[in-house]
Every structure is written in C-alpha cells, then in structure tokens.
PDB file of C-alpha atoms in Angstrom:
ATOM      1  CA  MET A 110      33.337   3.546  -3.476  1.00  0.00           C
ATOM      2  CA  SER A 111      29.736   4.903  -3.139  1.00  0.00           C
ATOM      3  CA  VAL A 112      27.428   3.875  -0.435  1.00  0.00           C
ATOM      4  CA  ARG A 113      24.926   2.010  -2.483  1.00  0.00           C
ATOM      5  CA  ASN A 114      28.141  -0.302  -3.520  1.00  0.00           C
ATOM      6  CA  HIS A 115      28.444  -1.527   0.195  1.00  0.00           C
ATOM      7  CA  SER A 116      24.912  -2.859   0.165  1.00  0.00           C
ATOM      8  CA  PHE A 117      25.642  -6.695  -0.120  1.00  0.00           C
ATOM      9  CA  VAL A 118      22.134  -7.702   1.462  1.00  0.00           C
ATOM     10  CA  THR A 119      19.755  -8.848  -1.248  1.00  0.00           C
ATOM     11  CA  GLU A 120      16.702  -9.844   0.992  1.00  0.00           C
ATOM     12  CA  PHE A 121      15.478  -9.282   4.582  1.00  0.00           C
ATOM     13  CA  VAL A 122      13.986 -11.771   6.791  1.00  0.00           C
ATOM     14  CA  ILE A 123      11.274 -10.976   8.987  1.00  0.00           C
ATOM     15  CA  VAL A 124      11.197 -12.712  12.224  1.00  0.00           C
ATOM     16  CA  GLY A 125       8.192 -11.539  14.018  1.00  0.00           C
ATOM     17  CA  PHE A 126       8.283 -12.353  17.738  1.00  0.00           C
ATOM     18  CA  PRO A 127      11.497 -13.528  18.304  1.00  0.00           C
ATOM     19  CA  GLY A 128      11.127 -15.153  21.583  1.00  0.00           C
ATOM     20  CA  LEU A 129       8.176 -17.461  20.213  1.00  0.00           C
ATOM     21  CA  GLN A 130       8.793 -21.197  20.395  1.00  0.00           C
ATOM     22  CA  PRO A 131       8.304 -23.061  17.063  1.00  0.00           C
ATOM     23  CA  GLU A 132       5.478 -24.977  18.802  1.00  0.00           C
ATOM     24  CA  PHE A 133       3.447 -22.062  18.787  1.00  0.00           C
ATOM     25  CA  TYR A 134       4.013 -20.980  15.345  1.00  0.00           C
ATOM     26  CA  GLY A 135       0.794 -22.669  14.138  1.00  0.00           C
ATOM     27  CA  LEU A 136      -1.494 -21.024  16.803  1.00  0.00           C
ATOM     28  CA  ALA A 137       0.216 -17.585  15.905  1.00  0.00           C
ATOM     29  CA  SER A 138      -0.578 -17.588  12.482  1.00  0.00           C
ATOM     30  CA  ALA A 139      -4.086 -18.905  13.019  1.00  0.00           C
ATOM     31  CA  VAL A 140      -4.560 -15.676  15.372  1.00  0.00           C
ATOM     32  CA  LEU A 141      -3.168 -13.514  12.717  1.00  0.00           C
ATOM     33  CA  LEU A 142      -5.394 -15.226  10.030  1.00  0.00           C
ATOM     34  CA  ILE A 143      -8.693 -14.419  12.083  1.00  0.00           C
ATOM     35  CA  VAL A 144      -7.616 -10.754  12.556  1.00  0.00           C
ATOM     36  CA  TYR A 145      -7.033 -10.506   9.124  1.00  0.00           C
ATOM     37  CA  CYS A 146     -10.385 -12.422   8.001  1.00  0.00           C
ATOM     38  CA  CYS A 147     -12.462 -10.217  10.579  1.00  0.00           C
ATOM     39  CA  THR A 148     -10.747  -7.189   9.324  1.00  0.00           C
ATOM     40  CA  LEU A 149     -11.786  -7.823   5.729  1.00  0.00           C
ATOM     41  CA  ILE A 150     -15.334  -9.277   6.606  1.00  0.00           C
ATOM     42  CA  GLY A 151     -16.150  -6.105   9.037  1.00  0.00           C
ATOM     43  CA  ASN A 152     -14.967  -3.546   6.505  1.00  0.00           C
ATOM     44  CA  PHE A 153     -16.405  -4.849   3.588  1.00  0.00           C
ATOM     45  CA  ALA A 154     -19.642  -5.204   5.490  1.00  0.00           C
ATOM     46  CA  VAL A 155     -19.446  -1.382   5.999  1.00  0.00           C
ATOM     47  CA  LEU A 156     -18.476  -0.580   2.455  1.00  0.00           C
ATOM     48  CA  ILE A 157     -21.641  -2.827   1.514  1.00  0.00           C
ATOM     49  CA  LEU A 158     -23.810  -0.954   3.648  1.00  0.00           C
ATOM     50  CA  PHE A 159     -22.312   2.495   1.919  1.00  0.00           C
ATOM     51  CA  ALA A 160     -22.964   1.483  -1.386  1.00  0.00           C
ATOM     52  CA  THR A 161     -26.789   0.793  -0.832  1.00  0.00           C
ATOM     53  CA  PRO A 162     -28.472   3.643   0.837  1.00  0.00           C
ATOM     54  CA  ASN A 163     -28.401   7.302   0.164  1.00  0.00           C
ATOM     55  CA  ILE A 164     -28.933   7.997   3.847  1.00  0.00           C
ATOM     56  CA  LEU A 165     -25.222   7.392   4.413  1.00  0.00           C
ATOM     57  CA  HIS A 166     -23.932   9.435   1.522  1.00  0.00           C
ATOM     58  CA  LYS A 167     -22.936  12.227   3.993  1.00  0.00           C
ATOM     59  CA  PRO A 168     -19.791  13.917   4.996  1.00  0.00           C
ATOM     60  CA  MET A 169     -19.059  11.924   8.105  1.00  0.00           C
ATOM     61  CA  TYR A 170     -19.691   8.514   6.393  1.00  0.00           C
ATOM     62  CA  ILE A 171     -17.529   9.794   3.310  1.00  0.00           C
ATOM     63  CA  ILE A 172     -14.606   9.853   5.715  1.00  0.00           C
ATOM     64  CA  ILE A 173     -15.600   6.671   7.448  1.00  0.00           C
ATOM     65  CA  LEU A 174     -15.606   5.179   3.861  1.00  0.00           C
ATOM     66  CA  ASN A 175     -11.979   6.413   3.258  1.00  0.00           C
ATOM     67  CA  LEU A 176     -11.115   5.062   6.957  1.00  0.00           C
ATOM     68  CA  VAL A 177     -12.196   1.536   5.957  1.00  0.00           C
ATOM     69  CA  VAL A 178     -10.073   1.800   2.691  1.00  0.00           C
ATOM     70  CA  SER A 179      -6.960   2.731   4.609  1.00  0.00           C
ATOM     71  CA  ASP A 180      -7.781   0.219   7.103  1.00  0.00           C
ATOM     72  CA  VAL A 181      -8.205  -2.930   4.816  1.00  0.00           C
ATOM     73  CA  LEU A 182      -5.092  -1.563   2.713  1.00  0.00           C
ATOM     74  CA  PHE A 183      -2.644  -1.304   5.596  1.00  0.00           C
ATOM     75  CA  SER A 184      -3.732  -4.846   6.830  1.00  0.00           C
ATOM     76  CA  THR A 185      -3.377  -6.217   3.430  1.00  0.00           C
ATOM     77  CA  THR A 186       0.150  -4.939   3.432  1.00  0.00           C
ATOM     78  CA  THR A 187       1.164  -5.919   6.551  1.00  0.00           C
ATOM     79  CA  LEU A 188      -0.526  -9.382   7.612  1.00  0.00           C
ATOM     80  CA  PRO A 189      -0.132 -11.764   4.680  1.00  0.00           C
ATOM     81  CA  LYS A 190       3.503 -11.892   4.733  1.00  0.00           C
ATOM     82  CA  ILE A 191       3.509 -12.297   8.748  1.00  0.00           C
ATOM     83  CA  ILE A 192       0.969 -14.935   8.267  1.00  0.00           C
ATOM     84  CA  ALA A 193       3.230 -16.686   5.816  1.00  0.00           C
ATOM     85  CA  ARG A 194       6.021 -16.711   7.947  1.00  0.00           C
ATOM     86  CA  TYR A 195       4.866 -18.472  10.857  1.00  0.00           C
ATOM     87  CA  TRP A 196       2.663 -21.149   8.520  1.00  0.00           C
ATOM     88  CA  PHE A 197       4.896 -21.702   5.685  1.00  0.00           C
ATOM     89  CA  GLN A 198       8.414 -20.374   7.527  1.00  0.00           C
ATOM     90  CA  ALA A 199       8.305 -18.135   4.422  1.00  0.00           C
ATOM     91  CA  GLY A 200       9.978 -15.033   6.198  1.00  0.00           C
ATOM     92  CA  ALA A 201      11.928 -14.091   3.421  1.00  0.00           C
ATOM     93  CA  VAL A 202      11.149 -10.757   1.588  1.00  0.00           C
ATOM     94  CA  SER A 203      13.428  -9.180  -1.178  1.00  0.00           C
ATOM     95  CA  PHE A 204      15.072  -5.858  -0.874  1.00  0.00           C
ATOM     96  CA  ILE A 205      13.112  -3.752  -2.684  1.00  0.00           C
ATOM     97  CA  GLY A 206      10.064  -5.544  -1.309  1.00  0.00           C
ATOM     98  CA  CYS A 207      10.997  -4.645   2.196  1.00  0.00           C
ATOM     99  CA  PHE A 208      11.280  -0.902   1.184  1.00  0.00           C
ATOM    100  CA  LEU A 209       7.756  -0.946  -0.804  1.00  0.00           C
ATOM    101  CA  GLN A 210       6.259  -2.405   2.247  1.00  0.00           C
ATOM    102  CA  MET A 211       8.224   0.010   4.486  1.00  0.00           C
ATOM    103  CA  TYR A 212       6.797   3.067   2.343  1.00  0.00           C
ATOM    104  CA  LEU A 213       2.947   1.383   2.262  1.00  0.00           C
ATOM    105  CA  VAL A 214       3.042   0.973   6.200  1.00  0.00           C
ATOM    106  CA  HIS A 215       3.951   4.300   6.997  1.00  0.00           C
ATOM    107  CA  TYR A 216       1.771   5.916   4.097  1.00  0.00           C
ATOM    108  CA  PHE A 217      -1.296   4.460   4.948  1.00  0.00           C
ATOM    109  CA  GLY A 218      -0.667   5.544   8.582  1.00  0.00           C
ATOM    110  CA  SER A 219      -0.436   8.807   7.436  1.00  0.00           C
ATOM    111  CA  VAL A 220      -3.433   8.645   5.615  1.00  0.00           C
ATOM    112  CA  THR A 221      -5.434   7.578   8.594  1.00  0.00           C
ATOM    113  CA  SER A 222      -3.682  10.143  10.628  1.00  0.00           C
ATOM    114  CA  PHE A 223      -4.716  12.945   8.143  1.00  0.00           C
ATOM    115  CA  LEU A 224      -8.299  11.825   7.539  1.00  0.00           C
ATOM    116  CA  LEU A 225      -8.895  11.392  11.497  1.00  0.00           C
ATOM    117  CA  LEU A 226      -8.090  15.054  11.388  1.00  0.00           C
ATOM    118  CA  ILE A 227     -10.827  15.727   8.591  1.00  0.00           C
ATOM    119  CA  MET A 228     -13.223  13.720  11.112  1.00  0.00           C
ATOM    120  CA  ALA A 229     -12.633  16.205  13.692  1.00  0.00           C
ATOM    121  CA  LEU A 230     -12.842  19.094  11.617  1.00  0.00           C
ATOM    122  CA  ASP A 231     -16.374  17.663  10.707  1.00  0.00           C
ATOM    123  CA  ARG A 232     -17.630  17.456  14.212  1.00  0.00           C
ATOM    124  CA  TYR A 233     -15.797  20.754  15.326  1.00  0.00           C
ATOM    125  CA  VAL A 234     -17.975  22.563  12.825  1.00  0.00           C
ATOM    126  CA  ALA A 235     -21.216  20.785  13.347  1.00  0.00           C
ATOM    127  CA  ILE A 236     -21.131  21.350  17.080  1.00  0.00           C
ATOM    128  CA  CYS A 237     -19.490  24.800  17.328  1.00  0.00           C
ATOM    129  CA  PHE A 238     -21.080  26.286  13.882  1.00  0.00           C
ATOM    130  CA  PRO A 239     -24.273  24.245  13.574  1.00  0.00           C
ATOM    131  CA  LEU A 240     -25.993  27.015  11.239  1.00  0.00           C
ATOM    132  CA  ARG A 241     -22.986  27.150   9.143  1.00  0.00           C
ATOM    133  CA  TYR A 242     -22.259  23.516   8.769  1.00  0.00           C
ATOM    134  CA  PRO A 243     -24.144  22.767   5.512  1.00  0.00           C
ATOM    135  CA  MET A 244     -22.480  25.544   3.952  1.00  0.00           C
ATOM    136  CA  ILE A 245     -19.071  24.828   5.127  1.00  0.00           C
ATOM    137  CA  ILE A 246     -18.955  20.932   5.135  1.00  0.00           C
ATOM    138  CA  LYS A 247     -20.497  19.505   1.928  1.00  0.00           C
ATOM    139  CA  ASN A 248     -19.882  16.421   0.272  1.00  0.00           C
ATOM    140  CA  SER A 249     -17.819  18.036  -2.394  1.00  0.00           C
ATOM    141  CA  THR A 250     -15.564  19.543   0.468  1.00  0.00           C
ATOM    142  CA  ILE A 251     -14.937  16.472   2.116  1.00  0.00           C
ATOM    143  CA  HIS A 252     -14.114  14.431  -1.294  1.00  0.00           C
ATOM    144  CA  ILE A 253     -11.338  17.414  -1.676  1.00  0.00           C
ATOM    145  CA  LEU A 254     -10.286  17.006   1.542  1.00  0.00           C
ATOM    146  CA  ASN A 255      -9.903  13.397   1.572  1.00  0.00           C
ATOM    147  CA  ALA A 256      -8.348  13.371  -1.754  1.00  0.00           C
ATOM    148  CA  THR A 257      -5.764  15.811  -0.258  1.00  0.00           C
ATOM    149  CA  ALA A 258      -4.889  13.605   2.860  1.00  0.00           C
ATOM    150  CA  TRP A 259      -4.039  10.946   0.375  1.00  0.00           C
ATOM    151  CA  ILE A 260      -1.722  12.586  -1.694  1.00  0.00           C
ATOM    152  CA  VAL A 261      -0.163  14.810   0.946  1.00  0.00           C
ATOM    153  CA  ALA A 262       0.174  11.545   2.780  1.00  0.00           C
ATOM    154  CA  LYS A 263       2.723  10.506   0.263  1.00  0.00           C
ATOM    155  CA  ALA A 264       5.491  12.952   1.100  1.00  0.00           C
ATOM    156  CA  CYS A 265       7.087  11.873   4.398  1.00  0.00           C
ATOM    157  CA  PRO A 266       7.158   8.140   3.520  1.00  0.00           C
ATOM    158  CA  LEU A 267       8.762   8.768   0.233  1.00  0.00           C
ATOM    159  CA  MET A 268      11.292  10.922   1.953  1.00  0.00           C
ATOM    160  CA  MET A 269      12.003   7.886   4.529  1.00  0.00           C
ATOM    161  CA  VAL A 270      12.231   5.487   1.773  1.00  0.00           C
ATOM    162  CA  ILE A 271      14.699   7.961  -0.302  1.00  0.00           C
ATOM    163  CA  ARG A 272      17.020   8.565   2.613  1.00  0.00           C
ATOM    164  CA  ALA A 273      16.856   5.105   3.874  1.00  0.00           C
ATOM    165  CA  TYR A 274      17.196   2.770   0.340  1.00  0.00           C
ATOM    166  CA  PRO A 275      20.839   4.010  -0.040  1.00  0.00           C
ATOM    167  CA  LEU A 276      22.302   3.355   3.092  1.00  0.00           C
ATOM    168  CA  PRO A 277      24.636   0.246   3.096  1.00  0.00           C
ATOM    169  CA  TYR A 278      23.264  -3.039   4.403  1.00  0.00           C
ATOM    170  CA  CYS A 279      26.172  -5.370   4.781  1.00  0.00           C
ATOM    171  CA  ASP A 280      25.657  -7.403   8.068  1.00  0.00           C
ATOM    172  CA  SER A 281      22.693  -8.760   9.610  1.00  0.00           C
ATOM    173  CA  ASN A 282      19.251  -8.864   7.208  1.00  0.00           C
ATOM    174  CA  THR A 283      16.810 -10.253  10.050  1.00  0.00           C
ATOM    175  CA  ILE A 284      14.150  -7.626  10.964  1.00  0.00           C
ATOM    176  CA  LEU A 285      13.026  -7.925  14.580  1.00  0.00           C
ATOM    177  CA  GLN A 286       9.340  -7.009  13.855  1.00  0.00           C
ATOM    178  CA  CYS A 287       6.363  -8.413  11.877  1.00  0.00           C
ATOM    179  CA  PHE A 288       6.751  -5.942   8.808  1.00  0.00           C
ATOM    180  CA  CYS A 289       9.337  -3.647   7.456  1.00  0.00           C
ATOM    181  CA  ASP A 290       9.270  -0.345   8.936  1.00  0.00           C
ATOM    182  CA  HIS A 291      11.824   2.509   8.974  1.00  0.00           C
ATOM    183  CA  ILE A 292      13.504   1.935  12.252  1.00  0.00           C
ATOM    184  CA  SER A 293      13.383  -1.863  12.018  1.00  0.00           C
ATOM    185  CA  ILE A 294      15.407  -1.697   8.333  1.00  0.00           C
ATOM    186  CA  THR A 295      17.832   1.229   9.342  1.00  0.00           C
ATOM    187  CA  LYS A 296      19.010  -0.711  12.588  1.00  0.00           C
ATOM    188  CA  LEU A 297      20.600  -2.938  10.028  1.00  0.00           C
ATOM    189  CA  ALA A 298      22.688  -0.298   8.292  1.00  0.00           C
ATOM    190  CA  CYS A 299      26.336  -0.425   8.658  1.00  0.00           C
ATOM    191  CA  THR A 300      26.726   3.323   9.187  1.00  0.00           C
ATOM    192  CA  ASP A 301      25.798   5.730  11.933  1.00  0.00           C
ATOM    193  CA  ARG A 302      22.059   6.053  11.887  1.00  0.00           C
ATOM    194  CA  ALA A 303      21.407   9.021  13.840  1.00  0.00           C
ATOM    195  CA  PRO A 304      21.714  11.374  10.704  1.00  0.00           C
ATOM    196  CA  TYR A 305      19.027   9.436   9.051  1.00  0.00           C
ATOM    197  CA  SER A 306      16.618   8.414  12.356  1.00  0.00           C
ATOM    198  CA  PHE A 307      16.283  11.958  13.591  1.00  0.00           C
ATOM    199  CA  PRO A 308      14.637  13.415  10.403  1.00  0.00           C
ATOM    200  CA  ALA A 309      12.472  10.404  10.303  1.00  0.00           C
ATOM    201  CA  PHE A 310      11.206  11.125  13.930  1.00  0.00           C
ATOM    202  CA  VAL A 311      10.758  14.565  13.346  1.00  0.00           C
ATOM    203  CA  THR A 312       8.459  13.727  10.243  1.00  0.00           C
ATOM    204  CA  ALA A 313       6.779  10.987  12.348  1.00  0.00           C
ATOM    205  CA  MET A 314       5.794  13.865  14.988  1.00  0.00           C
ATOM    206  CA  VAL A 315       4.514  16.106  12.304  1.00  0.00           C
ATOM    207  CA  VAL A 316       2.511  13.655  10.754  1.00  0.00           C
ATOM    208  CA  LEU A 317       1.057  12.013  14.267  1.00  0.00           C
ATOM    209  CA  LEU A 318       1.308  15.108  16.654  1.00  0.00           C
ATOM    210  CA  GLY A 319       0.145  17.884  13.875  1.00  0.00           C
ATOM    211  CA  PRO A 320      -3.469  16.506  13.532  1.00  0.00           C
ATOM    212  CA  LEU A 321      -3.313  15.420  17.044  1.00  0.00           C
ATOM    213  CA  VAL A 322      -2.890  19.172  18.085  1.00  0.00           C
ATOM    214  CA  PHE A 323      -6.051  20.226  15.910  1.00  0.00           C
ATOM    215  CA  ILE A 324      -8.043  17.265  17.010  1.00  0.00           C
ATOM    216  CA  ILE A 325      -7.573  18.189  20.575  1.00  0.00           C
ATOM    217  CA  PHE A 326      -8.134  21.849  20.104  1.00  0.00           C
ATOM    218  CA  SER A 327     -11.453  20.591  18.201  1.00  0.00           C
ATOM    219  CA  TYR A 328     -12.905  18.661  20.925  1.00  0.00           C
ATOM    220  CA  CYS A 329     -11.821  21.064  23.434  1.00  0.00           C
ATOM    221  CA  SER A 330     -13.887  23.356  21.789  1.00  0.00           C
ATOM    222  CA  ILE A 331     -16.551  21.114  21.295  1.00  0.00           C
ATOM    223  CA  ILE A 332     -16.691  20.241  24.897  1.00  0.00           C
ATOM    224  CA  VAL A 333     -16.688  24.252  25.847  1.00  0.00           C
ATOM    225  CA  ALA A 334     -19.945  24.334  23.368  1.00  0.00           C
ATOM    226  CA  VAL A 335     -21.600  21.470  24.852  1.00  0.00           C
ATOM    227  CA  LEU A 336     -21.226  23.029  28.117  1.00  0.00           C
ATOM    228  CA  GLN A 337     -23.125  26.028  27.149  1.00  0.00           C
ATOM    229  CA  ILE A 338     -26.224  23.656  26.356  1.00  0.00           C
ATOM    230  CA  ALA A 339     -28.917  24.322  29.197  1.00  0.00           C
ATOM    231  CA  SER A 340     -30.630  21.099  28.791  1.00  0.00           C
ATOM    232  CA  PRO A 341     -28.988  17.844  30.102  1.00  0.00           C
ATOM    233  CA  GLN A 342     -30.346  15.720  27.515  1.00  0.00           C
ATOM    234  CA  GLY A 343     -29.307  18.125  24.929  1.00  0.00           C
ATOM    235  CA  ARG A 344     -25.555  17.801  26.124  1.00  0.00           C
ATOM    236  CA  LEU A 345     -25.728  13.934  26.091  1.00  0.00           C
ATOM    237  CA  LYS A 346     -27.304  14.130  22.716  1.00  0.00           C
ATOM    238  CA  THR A 347     -24.582  16.462  21.296  1.00  0.00           C
ATOM    239  CA  LEU A 348     -21.873  14.328  22.967  1.00  0.00           C
ATOM    240  CA  SER A 349     -23.322  11.012  21.597  1.00  0.00           C
ATOM    241  CA  THR A 350     -22.745  12.253  18.210  1.00  0.00           C
ATOM    242  CA  CYS A 351     -18.959  12.283  18.827  1.00  0.00           C
ATOM    243  CA  SER A 352     -18.602   9.096  20.762  1.00  0.00           C
ATOM    244  CA  SER A 353     -17.773   6.881  18.083  1.00  0.00           C
ATOM    245  CA  GLN A 354     -15.026   9.457  16.623  1.00  0.00           C
ATOM    246  CA  LEU A 355     -13.501   9.871  19.643  1.00  0.00           C
ATOM    247  CA  ILE A 356     -13.081   5.966  20.163  1.00  0.00           C
ATOM    248  CA  ILE A 357     -11.526   5.805  16.994  1.00  0.00           C
ATOM    249  CA  ILE A 358      -9.141   8.587  17.909  1.00  0.00           C
ATOM    250  CA  ALA A 359      -8.507   7.341  21.215  1.00  0.00           C
ATOM    251  CA  LEU A 360      -7.407   3.674  19.562  1.00  0.00           C
ATOM    252  CA  TYR A 361      -5.288   5.022  17.224  1.00  0.00           C
ATOM    253  CA  TYR A 362      -3.152   8.165  18.959  1.00  0.00           C
ATOM    254  CA  LEU A 363      -3.196   6.794  22.703  1.00  0.00           C
ATOM    255  CA  PRO A 364      -1.020   3.825  21.998  1.00  0.00           C
ATOM    256  CA  ARG A 365       1.387   5.527  19.645  1.00  0.00           C
ATOM    257  CA  CYS A 366       1.853   8.532  21.925  1.00  0.00           C
ATOM    258  CA  PHE A 367       2.421   6.110  25.015  1.00  0.00           C
ATOM    259  CA  ILE A 368       4.915   4.252  22.916  1.00  0.00           C
ATOM    260  CA  TYR A 369       6.768   7.613  21.680  1.00  0.00           C
ATOM    261  CA  LEU A 370       6.914   8.734  25.405  1.00  0.00           C
ATOM    262  CA  ALA A 371       7.890   5.757  27.298  1.00  0.00           C
ATOM    263  CA  SER A 372      11.049   5.229  24.517  1.00  0.00           C
ATOM    264  CA  ASN A 373      11.769   9.036  25.335  1.00  0.00           C
ATOM    265  CA  ILE A 374      11.789   8.878  29.173  1.00  0.00           C
ATOM    266  CA  GLY A 375      13.479   5.644  29.304  1.00  0.00           C
ATOM    267  CA  ILE A 376      10.781   2.810  30.133  1.00  0.00           C
ATOM    268  CA  ARG A 377      12.266  -0.184  28.242  1.00  0.00           C
ATOM    269  CA  PHE A 378      10.202  -3.351  27.181  1.00  0.00           C
ATOM    270  CA  SER A 379      11.379  -6.734  26.084  1.00  0.00           C
ATOM    271  CA  THR A 380      11.527  -7.056  22.359  1.00  0.00           C
ATOM    272  CA  ASP A 381       8.376  -9.275  21.989  1.00  0.00           C
ATOM    273  CA  LEU A 382       6.303  -6.869  24.504  1.00  0.00           C
ATOM    274  CA  HIS A 383       7.259  -3.845  22.159  1.00  0.00           C
ATOM    275  CA  ILE A 384       6.603  -5.912  19.029  1.00  0.00           C
ATOM    276  CA  VAL A 385       3.061  -7.013  20.616  1.00  0.00           C
ATOM    277  CA  ILE A 386       2.161  -3.402  21.507  1.00  0.00           C
ATOM    278  CA  ILE A 387       2.897  -2.202  18.059  1.00  0.00           C
ATOM    279  CA  MET A 388       1.101  -5.020  16.415  1.00  0.00           C
ATOM    280  CA  SER A 389      -1.869  -4.032  18.766  1.00  0.00           C
ATOM    281  CA  TYR A 390      -2.184  -0.630  17.919  1.00  0.00           C
ATOM    282  CA  SER A 391      -1.345  -1.086  14.265  1.00  0.00           C
ATOM    283  CA  LEU A 392      -3.873  -4.089  13.537  1.00  0.00           C
ATOM    284  CA  LEU A 393      -6.553  -4.505  16.341  1.00  0.00           C
ATOM    285  CA  PRO A 394      -8.341  -0.821  15.217  1.00  0.00           C
ATOM    286  CA  PRO A 395      -8.720  -1.924  11.399  1.00  0.00           C
ATOM    287  CA  MET A 396     -10.540  -5.072  13.052  1.00  0.00           C
ATOM    288  CA  ILE A 397     -12.614  -3.121  15.849  1.00  0.00           C
ATOM    289  CA  ASN A 398     -13.488   0.031  13.865  1.00  0.00           C
ATOM    290  CA  PRO A 399     -16.309  -1.831  11.795  1.00  0.00           C
ATOM    291  CA  LEU A 400     -18.167  -2.562  14.895  1.00  0.00           C
ATOM    292  CA  ILE A 401     -17.638   1.202  16.305  1.00  0.00           C
ATOM    293  CA  TYR A 402     -19.115   2.628  12.712  1.00  0.00           C
ATOM    294  CA  CYS A 403     -22.071   0.308  13.209  1.00  0.00           C
ATOM    295  CA  PHE A 404     -23.208   0.376  16.363  1.00  0.00           C
ATOM    296  CA  LYS A 405     -21.918   3.878  17.372  1.00  0.00           C
ATOM    297  CA  THR A 406     -23.230   5.717  14.540  1.00  0.00           C
ATOM    298  CA  LYS A 407     -27.153   6.020  14.206  1.00  0.00           C
ATOM    299  CA  ASP A 408     -27.706   6.011  10.485  1.00  0.00           C
ATOM    300  CA  MET A 409     -25.468   3.070   9.967  1.00  0.00           C
ATOM    301  CA  LYS A 410     -27.031   1.544  13.092  1.00  0.00           C
ATOM    302  CA  GLN A 411     -30.418   1.867  11.527  1.00  0.00           C
ATOM    303  CA  THR A 412     -29.232   0.916   7.898  1.00  0.00           C
ATOM    304  CA  LEU A 413     -27.533  -2.384   9.299  1.00  0.00           C
ATOM    305  CA  MET A 414     -31.023  -3.487  11.514  1.00  0.00           C
ATOM    306  CA  LYS A 415     -32.901  -2.719   8.296  1.00  0.00           C
ATOM    307  CA  LYS A 416     -30.821  -5.133   6.056  1.00  0.00           C
ATOM    308  CA  PHE A 417     -30.758  -7.562   9.040  1.00  0.00           C
ATOM    309  CA  LYS A 418     -34.631  -7.565   9.205  1.00  0.00           C
ATOM    310  CA  LYS A 419     -35.043  -7.781   5.736  1.00  0.00           C
ATOM    311  CA  SER A 420     -32.888 -10.819   5.216  1.00  0.00           C
ATOM    312  CA  THR A 421     -34.469 -12.349   8.328  1.00  0.00           C
ATOM    313  CA  ALA A 422     -37.934 -11.654   7.006  1.00  0.00           C
ATOM    314  CA  PRO A 423     -40.062 -14.947   5.656  1.00  0.00           C
TER     315      PRO A 423
END
C-alpha cells in the first residue's frame, strides 16, 4: 500500500496556545486583531508614502517597499486564522489548506531573508565603495535583485511541501502552533520523520544563515570603513545611515538564531513559551518595521512630516 493511502486525516485543527484558558480566548483574539490592524495600517501608510513623492524612488526604499509587501502578505497568511480560532472557535483548516499555509509561511520568511541580504549589499556598496555606488546600485539593478529574491525563495518551501505532503497522517490532527509550519505538521506523521526533518533543517539553515553570513561580513566591512573616517561627526553620520537597517535585521535574525541555538544545546521551553517566542519574532517585526522606516530613515521622515503639516494646515 502506498504511503499516501495511509493518510486518514482530512483536516487539521490549529490549537494556538495549548495552555490558554477559554476565558482568555476573547482577549487573545483582540490582541492579535490589534496587531494585525496595526500591521496593515502601518505598512499601507508606507506604501502610500512611497506612491507619491519621487524622492523615495531610490534603491533603499525600493527594497523597503518589497519588505512591506512581504510583511503584509505574511501577516495576512497567519493572523486571520488564529484570530478566528479564538474568536469563533474556528480552528479547523483543510488538509490542503494547511499545506498551502505552510508553503506561504516559509516562502515569505525566505523572501524577507533574501531582501535583508539585498539591503545589506546596498549599504555595503554605499559606504565601502561610495564613488562606485551610483554605477553599481541602480534602481534597475535593485528591481532585478528583488525579483530574483521572490523567485528563488519559492524553491525551498516547495521542496518542504513536496516531501511532507505524501507522509501518512493517521493519528492526531491537532497542531500545537498558531499556524501550519513544517515542524508542527510533520510531527503528526505516523512515520519516522528524521529523513524528512533533517533536509528541511539544512534548507532552513541555508536560507537563514546564508544571507546572515553575508550580512555579518558586510557590516564588519562597514565598521572597518567607518573607523577610517577621521571626523567623529562623519563616523556618526555614516553609521546613522545604517541604523534602521541594523534594527530591522536584528529583529528578524536574533530571535530565530536564539531559538535554533537553544534547541541544539538542549535548552527547553514550555510549549506555550516556545509558541509566544515564535509568534513574537514572526508578527511583531511587520508591525514595528513601519515605525522604523518612517522615523529612522531621513527621506521617509521628511516626507511624512510634509504630509502631516499639509494635512493640518488651515
């Protein structure tokens, strides 16, 4: 009998936080709804800012635009279902729907990782090779790199889904997570998941650590270049152009690296705490990033202030 014929599960049930008491379901759904609304409002505000003035049509802001789209799509993929689970007790998701969500979760995560690499490349060339920057980093170049990121990111999540979908799922169908991802789904398979989990782990490390290695290299090179600037004011001015990017990169990579490192050195968390950490680094950056874009990048801050003054003028 084929492996596929052993799959008796027709739908999965997203549990969310298993230790959460029913009397707090309304509060949990309200908090998640606020996070989702703030994410949409903040990121759509950035899209509106980008759509109007030509001053933002520069390589760095084109990268930010792509990050905004990725953040909105990731939040829309994950949050509505877990909100419905707590608000309407509608945690069931179809077999195919769960794998579709798994693909999209890992896809948008991969896209963000590659876009952060492009962001680091932009800053690396701008600071280490300032005279060659206009020739190397053009809007057309960034468009090509961004498109490449969106296309290349499809491969790894697709491989995960292709390998996980045919596994036999014949026992529990409850997913101890707020959305369908590779680990939470394959844990439910009625077979040894080691041959499937290790390649997925290697793939995740390539997608996560590959860009991170270049990002670390680029910012180390930037620090060396900045230290060669004689003027203290010049050093601070140069570093300030990287501050927003460093905050965004730290929000994305540090919690993920901590979770992977902790799991490999034997640090164990409760299921609820583990889910809270994952939800925090998955959903808070898309909500916080628009504030970083608007208040830590000079052109966007100036554009925002102009629009605010125009709207409040009598």
